[in-house]
mmCIF file of N, CA and C in Angstrom:
data_model
loop_
_atom_site.group_PDB
_atom_site.id
_atom_site.type_symbol
_atom_site.label_atom_id
_atom_site.label_comp_id
_atom_site.label_asym_id
_atom_site.label_seq_id
_atom_site.Cartn_x
_atom_site.Cartn_y
_atom_site.Cartn_z
ATOM 1 N N UNK A 22 32.571 -141.790 128.854
ATOM 2 C CA UNK A 22 31.576 -142.641 129.481
ATOM 3 C C UNK A 22 30.715 -141.788 130.411
ATOM 4 N N UNK A 23 29.438 -141.927 130.276
ATOM 5 C CA UNK A 23 28.474 -141.167 131.072
ATOM 6 C C UNK A 23 27.856 -142.094 132.114
ATOM 7 N N UNK A 24 27.736 -141.615 133.351
ATOM 8 C CA UNK A 24 27.120 -142.394 134.423
ATOM 9 C C UNK A 24 25.758 -141.802 134.751
ATOM 10 N N UNK A 25 24.749 -142.679 134.856
ATOM 11 C CA UNK A 25 23.391 -142.258 135.149
ATOM 12 C C UNK A 25 22.919 -142.979 136.401
ATOM 13 N N UNK A 26 22.447 -142.231 137.395
ATOM 14 C CA UNK A 26 21.890 -142.842 138.591
ATOM 15 C C UNK A 26 20.431 -143.196 138.324
ATOM 16 N N UNK A 27 20.080 -144.482 138.565
ATOM 17 C CA UNK A 27 18.743 -144.968 138.252
ATOM 18 C C UNK A 27 17.803 -144.966 139.446
ATOM 19 N N UNK A 28 18.331 -145.160 140.638
ATOM 20 C CA UNK A 28 17.482 -145.244 141.821
ATOM 21 C C UNK A 28 18.155 -146.088 142.876
ATOM 22 N N UNK A 29 17.412 -146.396 143.909
ATOM 23 C CA UNK A 29 17.931 -147.166 145.030
ATOM 24 C C UNK A 29 18.030 -148.649 144.682
ATOM 25 N N UNK A 30 19.080 -149.280 145.152
ATOM 26 C CA UNK A 30 19.241 -150.721 144.967
ATOM 27 C C UNK A 30 18.062 -151.476 145.580
ATOM 28 N N UNK A 31 17.481 -150.937 146.624
ATOM 29 C CA UNK A 31 16.360 -151.584 147.305
ATOM 30 C C UNK A 31 15.109 -151.683 146.434
ATOM 31 N N UNK A 32 15.073 -150.962 145.305
ATOM 32 C CA UNK A 32 13.922 -151.029 144.398
ATOM 33 C C UNK A 32 13.840 -152.369 143.662
ATOM 34 N N UNK A 33 14.958 -153.120 143.653
ATOM 35 C CA UNK A 33 14.987 -154.392 142.934
ATOM 36 C C UNK A 33 15.205 -155.514 143.938
ATOM 37 N N UNK A 34 14.202 -156.363 144.170
ATOM 38 C CA UNK A 34 14.402 -157.507 145.053
ATOM 39 C C UNK A 34 15.449 -158.466 144.472
ATOM 40 N N UNK A 35 16.154 -159.143 145.346
ATOM 41 C CA UNK A 35 17.150 -160.124 144.904
ATOM 42 C C UNK A 35 16.458 -161.183 144.049
ATOM 43 N N UNK A 36 17.060 -161.490 142.893
ATOM 44 C CA UNK A 36 16.517 -162.493 141.987
ATOM 45 C C UNK A 36 15.517 -161.954 140.978
ATOM 46 N N UNK A 37 15.321 -160.635 140.946
ATOM 47 C CA UNK A 37 14.345 -160.049 140.024
ATOM 48 C C UNK A 37 14.964 -158.947 139.181
ATOM 49 N N UNK A 38 14.171 -158.452 138.236
ATOM 50 C CA UNK A 38 14.581 -157.342 137.386
ATOM 51 C C UNK A 38 13.554 -156.231 137.427
ATOM 52 N N UNK A 39 13.989 -155.034 137.091
ATOM 53 C CA UNK A 39 13.102 -153.876 136.996
ATOM 54 C C UNK A 39 13.507 -153.058 135.774
ATOM 55 N N UNK A 40 12.538 -152.383 135.178
ATOM 56 C CA UNK A 40 12.796 -151.542 134.012
ATOM 57 C C UNK A 40 12.923 -150.088 134.438
ATOM 58 N N UNK A 41 13.949 -149.429 133.903
ATOM 59 C CA UNK A 41 14.169 -148.004 134.127
ATOM 60 C C UNK A 41 14.220 -147.322 132.770
ATOM 61 N N UNK A 42 13.759 -146.076 132.698
ATOM 62 C CA UNK A 42 13.846 -145.296 131.473
ATOM 63 C C UNK A 42 15.037 -144.358 131.590
ATOM 64 N N UNK A 43 15.936 -144.453 130.604
ATOM 65 C CA UNK A 43 17.132 -143.624 130.581
ATOM 66 C C UNK A 43 17.189 -142.927 129.228
ATOM 67 N N UNK A 44 16.985 -141.626 129.245
ATOM 68 C CA UNK A 44 17.037 -140.829 128.019
ATOM 69 C C UNK A 44 16.193 -141.445 126.907
ATOM 70 N N UNK A 45 14.994 -141.887 127.250
ATOM 71 C CA UNK A 45 14.070 -142.446 126.279
ATOM 72 C C UNK A 45 14.238 -143.924 125.998
ATOM 73 N N UNK A 46 15.293 -144.543 126.516
ATOM 74 C CA UNK A 46 15.521 -145.980 126.326
ATOM 75 C C UNK A 46 15.031 -146.755 127.540
ATOM 76 N N UNK A 47 14.448 -147.916 127.300
ATOM 77 C CA UNK A 47 14.021 -148.808 128.369
ATOM 78 C C UNK A 47 15.166 -149.779 128.664
ATOM 79 N N UNK A 48 15.623 -149.801 129.925
ATOM 80 C CA UNK A 48 16.742 -150.652 130.316
ATOM 81 C C UNK A 48 16.313 -151.518 131.493
ATOM 82 N N UNK A 49 16.517 -152.819 131.361
ATOM 83 C CA UNK A 49 16.200 -153.770 132.424
ATOM 84 C C UNK A 49 17.438 -153.984 133.282
ATOM 85 N N UNK A 50 17.280 -153.819 134.587
ATOM 86 C CA UNK A 50 18.374 -154.065 135.525
ATOM 87 C C UNK A 50 17.981 -155.251 136.386
ATOM 88 N N UNK A 51 18.871 -156.220 136.469
ATOM 89 C CA UNK A 51 18.644 -157.447 137.223
ATOM 90 C C UNK A 51 19.553 -157.480 138.440
ATOM 91 N N UNK A 52 18.974 -157.831 139.580
ATOM 92 C CA UNK A 52 19.747 -158.025 140.812
ATOM 93 C C UNK A 52 19.809 -159.530 141.046
ATOM 94 N N UNK A 53 20.959 -160.106 140.751
ATOM 95 C CA UNK A 53 21.110 -161.553 140.796
ATOM 96 C C UNK A 53 21.178 -162.058 142.233
ATOM 97 N N UNK A 54 21.004 -163.339 142.385
ATOM 98 C CA UNK A 54 20.979 -163.942 143.726
ATOM 99 C C UNK A 54 22.282 -163.756 144.487
ATOM 100 N N UNK A 55 23.399 -163.582 143.767
ATOM 101 C CA UNK A 55 24.682 -163.342 144.442
ATOM 102 C C UNK A 55 24.875 -161.861 144.785
ATOM 103 N N UNK A 56 23.861 -161.033 144.467
ATOM 104 C CA UNK A 56 23.920 -159.616 144.780
ATOM 105 C C UNK A 56 24.458 -158.744 143.654
ATOM 106 N N UNK A 57 25.029 -159.360 142.611
ATOM 107 C CA UNK A 57 25.568 -158.570 141.505
ATOM 108 C C UNK A 57 24.432 -158.041 140.626
ATOM 109 N N UNK A 58 24.754 -157.050 139.807
ATOM 110 C CA UNK A 58 23.779 -156.428 138.916
ATOM 111 C C UNK A 58 24.164 -156.660 137.458
ATOM 112 N N UNK A 59 23.167 -156.764 136.602
ATOM 113 C CA UNK A 59 23.354 -156.836 135.157
ATOM 114 C C UNK A 59 22.305 -155.931 134.534
ATOM 115 N N UNK A 60 22.610 -155.371 133.349
ATOM 116 C CA UNK A 60 21.655 -154.493 132.665
ATOM 117 C C UNK A 60 21.668 -154.763 131.161
ATOM 118 N N UNK A 61 20.466 -154.826 130.597
ATOM 119 C CA UNK A 61 20.258 -155.059 129.165
ATOM 120 C C UNK A 61 19.143 -154.149 128.682
ATOM 121 N N UNK A 62 19.055 -153.990 127.344
ATOM 122 C CA UNK A 62 17.864 -153.355 126.790
ATOM 123 C C UNK A 62 16.653 -154.124 127.329
ATOM 124 N N UNK A 63 15.589 -153.414 127.674
ATOM 125 C CA UNK A 63 14.456 -154.033 128.346
ATOM 126 C C UNK A 63 13.448 -154.678 127.406
ATOM 127 N N UNK A 64 13.576 -154.448 126.111
ATOM 128 C CA UNK A 64 12.580 -154.934 125.158
ATOM 129 C C UNK A 64 13.200 -156.006 124.269
ATOM 130 N N UNK A 65 12.588 -157.186 124.270
ATOM 131 C CA UNK A 65 13.059 -158.281 123.416
ATOM 132 C C UNK A 65 12.852 -157.889 121.947
ATOM 133 N N UNK A 66 13.879 -158.040 121.113
ATOM 134 C CA UNK A 66 13.735 -157.659 119.704
ATOM 135 C C UNK A 66 12.817 -158.590 118.910
ATOM 136 N N UNK A 67 12.487 -159.748 119.439
ATOM 137 C CA UNK A 67 11.648 -160.707 118.723
ATOM 138 C C UNK A 67 10.206 -160.203 118.614
ATOM 139 N N UNK A 68 9.554 -159.956 119.761
ATOM 140 C CA UNK A 68 8.172 -159.491 119.740
ATOM 141 C C UNK A 68 7.892 -158.431 120.804
ATOM 142 N N UNK A 69 8.932 -157.774 121.284
ATOM 143 C CA UNK A 69 8.730 -156.685 122.230
ATOM 144 C C UNK A 69 8.449 -157.111 123.656
ATOM 145 N N UNK A 70 8.816 -158.337 124.004
ATOM 146 C CA UNK A 70 8.581 -158.825 125.361
ATOM 147 C C UNK A 70 9.358 -158.034 126.405
ATOM 148 N N UNK A 71 8.795 -157.898 127.605
ATOM 149 C CA UNK A 71 9.451 -157.155 128.687
ATOM 150 C C UNK A 71 10.486 -158.021 129.403
ATOM 151 N N UNK A 72 11.756 -157.851 129.059
ATOM 152 C CA UNK A 72 12.790 -158.723 129.608
ATOM 153 C C UNK A 72 12.911 -158.646 131.128
ATOM 154 N N UNK A 73 12.618 -157.509 131.731
ATOM 155 C CA UNK A 73 12.717 -157.402 133.194
ATOM 156 C C UNK A 73 11.746 -158.352 133.894
ATOM 157 N N UNK A 74 10.693 -158.783 133.189
ATOM 158 C CA UNK A 74 9.723 -159.714 133.761
ATOM 159 C C UNK A 74 10.107 -161.168 133.532
ATOM 160 N N UNK A 75 11.200 -161.400 132.792
ATOM 161 C CA UNK A 75 11.619 -162.756 132.485
ATOM 162 C C UNK A 75 12.347 -163.415 133.641
ATOM 163 N N UNK A 76 12.476 -164.725 133.555
ATOM 164 C CA UNK A 76 13.217 -165.479 134.558
ATOM 165 C C UNK A 76 14.701 -165.317 134.294
ATOM 166 N N UNK A 77 15.460 -165.001 135.347
ATOM 167 C CA UNK A 77 16.902 -164.795 135.203
ATOM 168 C C UNK A 77 17.642 -165.670 136.204
ATOM 169 N N UNK A 78 18.780 -166.189 135.767
ATOM 170 C CA UNK A 78 19.693 -166.847 136.689
ATOM 171 C C UNK A 78 21.008 -166.088 136.629
ATOM 172 N N UNK A 79 22.116 -166.702 136.997
ATOM 173 C CA UNK A 79 23.381 -165.970 136.999
ATOM 174 C C UNK A 79 23.940 -165.730 135.610
ATOM 175 N N UNK A 80 23.394 -166.386 134.592
ATOM 176 C CA UNK A 80 23.924 -166.281 133.231
ATOM 177 C C UNK A 80 22.992 -165.634 132.218
ATOM 178 N N UNK A 81 21.703 -165.973 132.278
ATOM 179 C CA UNK A 81 20.778 -165.594 131.207
ATOM 180 C C UNK A 81 19.449 -165.088 131.761
ATOM 181 N N UNK A 82 18.710 -164.399 130.865
ATOM 182 C CA UNK A 82 17.315 -164.059 131.133
ATOM 183 C C UNK A 82 16.488 -164.631 129.983
ATOM 184 N N UNK A 83 15.313 -165.157 130.321
ATOM 185 C CA UNK A 83 14.408 -165.746 129.336
ATOM 186 C C UNK A 83 13.240 -164.795 129.120
ATOM 187 N N UNK A 84 13.008 -164.406 127.865
ATOM 188 C CA UNK A 84 11.884 -163.535 127.541
ATOM 189 C C UNK A 84 10.576 -164.220 127.955
ATOM 190 N N UNK A 85 9.716 -163.506 128.690
ATOM 191 C CA UNK A 85 8.484 -164.141 129.164
ATOM 192 C C UNK A 85 7.455 -164.406 128.065
ATOM 193 N N UNK A 86 7.613 -163.821 126.888
ATOM 194 C CA UNK A 86 6.622 -164.030 125.837
ATOM 195 C C UNK A 86 6.882 -165.267 124.985
ATOM 196 N N UNK A 87 8.104 -165.412 124.479
ATOM 197 C CA UNK A 87 8.358 -166.493 123.537
ATOM 198 C C UNK A 87 9.607 -167.307 123.851
ATOM 199 N N UNK A 88 10.196 -167.100 125.022
ATOM 200 C CA UNK A 88 11.282 -167.963 125.467
ATOM 201 C C UNK A 88 12.654 -167.693 124.890
ATOM 202 N N UNK A 89 12.850 -166.597 124.168
ATOM 203 C CA UNK A 89 14.201 -166.298 123.703
ATOM 204 C C UNK A 89 15.073 -166.048 124.923
ATOM 205 N N UNK A 90 16.317 -166.506 124.868
ATOM 206 C CA UNK A 90 17.221 -166.445 126.015
ATOM 207 C C UNK A 90 18.409 -165.558 125.674
ATOM 208 N N UNK A 91 18.699 -164.579 126.549
ATOM 209 C CA UNK A 91 19.777 -163.624 126.314
ATOM 210 C C UNK A 91 20.821 -163.713 127.418
ATOM 211 N N UNK A 92 22.079 -163.686 127.002
ATOM 212 C CA UNK A 92 23.195 -163.676 127.939
ATOM 213 C C UNK A 92 23.181 -162.356 128.707
ATOM 214 N N UNK A 93 23.243 -162.416 130.038
ATOM 215 C CA UNK A 93 23.159 -161.210 130.852
ATOM 216 C C UNK A 93 24.410 -160.344 130.778
ATOM 217 N N UNK A 94 25.522 -160.905 130.335
ATOM 218 C CA UNK A 94 26.749 -160.110 130.221
ATOM 219 C C UNK A 94 26.907 -159.471 128.845
ATOM 220 N N UNK A 95 26.623 -160.240 127.785
ATOM 221 C CA UNK A 95 26.867 -159.740 126.431
ATOM 222 C C UNK A 95 25.610 -159.257 125.708
ATOM 223 N N UNK A 96 24.443 -159.746 126.112
ATOM 224 C CA UNK A 96 23.201 -159.428 125.412
ATOM 225 C C UNK A 96 22.916 -160.336 124.236
ATOM 226 N N UNK A 97 23.826 -161.266 123.931
ATOM 227 C CA UNK A 97 23.640 -162.176 122.793
ATOM 228 C C UNK A 97 22.533 -163.184 123.082
ATOM 229 N N UNK A 98 21.765 -163.528 122.055
ATOM 230 C CA UNK A 98 20.741 -164.556 122.178
ATOM 231 C C UNK A 98 21.459 -165.897 122.190
ATOM 232 N N UNK A 99 21.175 -166.735 123.176
ATOM 233 C CA UNK A 99 21.967 -167.955 123.378
ATOM 234 C C UNK A 99 21.435 -169.177 122.647
ATOM 235 N N UNK A 100 20.259 -169.080 122.036
ATOM 236 C CA UNK A 100 19.672 -170.228 121.368
ATOM 237 C C UNK A 100 19.971 -170.308 119.884
ATOM 238 N N UNK A 101 20.837 -169.453 119.373
ATOM 239 C CA UNK A 101 21.200 -169.506 117.964
ATOM 240 C C UNK A 101 20.450 -168.525 117.086
ATOM 241 N N UNK A 102 19.487 -167.800 117.628
ATOM 242 C CA UNK A 102 18.769 -166.804 116.823
ATOM 243 C C UNK A 102 19.700 -165.626 116.538
ATOM 244 N N UNK A 103 19.491 -164.989 115.410
ATOM 245 C CA UNK A 103 20.348 -163.874 115.001
ATOM 246 C C UNK A 103 19.784 -162.549 115.516
ATOM 247 N N UNK A 104 19.589 -162.464 116.838
ATOM 248 C CA UNK A 104 19.131 -161.235 117.484
ATOM 249 C C UNK A 104 19.950 -161.041 118.752
ATOM 250 N N UNK A 105 19.997 -159.834 119.219
ATOM 251 C CA UNK A 105 20.667 -159.560 120.487
ATOM 252 C C UNK A 105 20.099 -158.268 121.063
ATOM 253 N N UNK A 106 20.436 -158.018 122.313
ATOM 254 C CA UNK A 106 20.098 -156.760 122.962
ATOM 255 C C UNK A 106 21.398 -156.152 123.465
ATOM 256 N N UNK A 107 21.387 -154.858 123.687
ATOM 257 C CA UNK A 107 22.583 -154.192 124.172
ATOM 258 C C UNK A 107 22.744 -154.454 125.667
ATOM 259 N N UNK A 108 23.973 -154.674 126.087
ATOM 260 C CA UNK A 108 24.259 -154.812 127.510
ATOM 261 C C UNK A 108 24.938 -153.536 127.998
ATOM 262 N N UNK A 109 24.823 -153.264 129.283
ATOM 263 C CA UNK A 109 25.356 -152.044 129.883
ATOM 264 C C UNK A 109 26.139 -152.386 131.144
ATOM 265 N N UNK A 110 27.149 -151.584 131.433
ATOM 266 C CA UNK A 110 27.859 -151.696 132.700
ATOM 267 C C UNK A 110 26.985 -151.064 133.773
ATOM 268 N N UNK A 111 26.813 -151.771 134.888
ATOM 269 C CA UNK A 111 25.969 -151.285 135.970
ATOM 270 C C UNK A 111 26.571 -151.724 137.295
ATOM 271 N N UNK A 112 26.424 -150.881 138.306
ATOM 272 C CA UNK A 112 26.959 -151.194 139.631
ATOM 273 C C UNK A 112 26.130 -150.464 140.678
ATOM 274 N N UNK A 113 26.240 -150.939 141.905
ATOM 275 C CA UNK A 113 25.630 -150.229 143.032
ATOM 276 C C UNK A 113 26.736 -149.468 143.748
ATOM 277 N N UNK A 114 26.529 -148.178 143.922
ATOM 278 C CA UNK A 114 27.486 -147.316 144.614
ATOM 279 C C UNK A 114 26.750 -146.663 145.778
ATOM 280 N N UNK A 115 27.138 -147.015 146.976
ATOM 281 C CA UNK A 115 26.488 -146.487 148.190
ATOM 282 C C UNK A 115 24.975 -146.688 148.144
ATOM 283 N N UNK A 116 24.549 -147.872 147.672
ATOM 284 C CA UNK A 116 23.128 -148.200 147.640
ATOM 285 C C UNK A 116 22.353 -147.614 146.481
ATOM 286 N N UNK A 117 23.053 -146.953 145.546
ATOM 287 C CA UNK A 117 22.407 -146.339 144.380
ATOM 288 C C UNK A 117 22.847 -147.083 143.126
ATOM 289 N N UNK A 118 21.894 -147.416 142.265
ATOM 290 C CA UNK A 118 22.210 -148.097 141.013
ATOM 291 C C UNK A 118 22.771 -147.076 140.035
ATOM 292 N N UNK A 119 23.960 -147.363 139.519
ATOM 293 C CA UNK A 119 24.613 -146.446 138.567
ATOM 294 C C UNK A 119 24.892 -147.210 137.271
ATOM 295 N N UNK A 120 24.369 -146.687 136.176
ATOM 296 C CA UNK A 120 24.539 -147.266 134.847
ATOM 297 C C UNK A 120 25.556 -146.459 134.067
ATOM 298 N N UNK A 121 26.429 -147.141 133.339
ATOM 299 C CA UNK A 121 27.405 -146.468 132.483
ATOM 300 C C UNK A 121 26.971 -146.584 131.039
ATOM 301 N N UNK A 122 26.972 -145.449 130.338
ATOM 302 C CA UNK A 122 26.600 -145.408 128.914
ATOM 303 C C UNK A 122 27.665 -144.656 128.144
ATOM 304 N N UNK A 123 27.897 -145.118 126.923
ATOM 305 C CA UNK A 123 28.858 -144.407 126.076
ATOM 306 C C UNK A 123 28.139 -143.417 125.197
#
């Protein structure tokens, strides 16, 4: 397992997401209202929507372009569509966002 430091936790306001580039991949990191972090591929597979700009709650993020909804833990599309995005382990360590990749 490889750990990648993305930046300061302060870069993401509570309740929002931000996109980071990791080794050529776009990854959306969400800072939920309870302070926890979630990370998914940043590009919706349906039409390339920017998931970090979507509305997120404690469970899901909604693509801002066409409303596809993805589970923030698994990356599975929750509306029955046969698409998904990859999810990543992410945590804040001493105020720094750290992503785990295999």
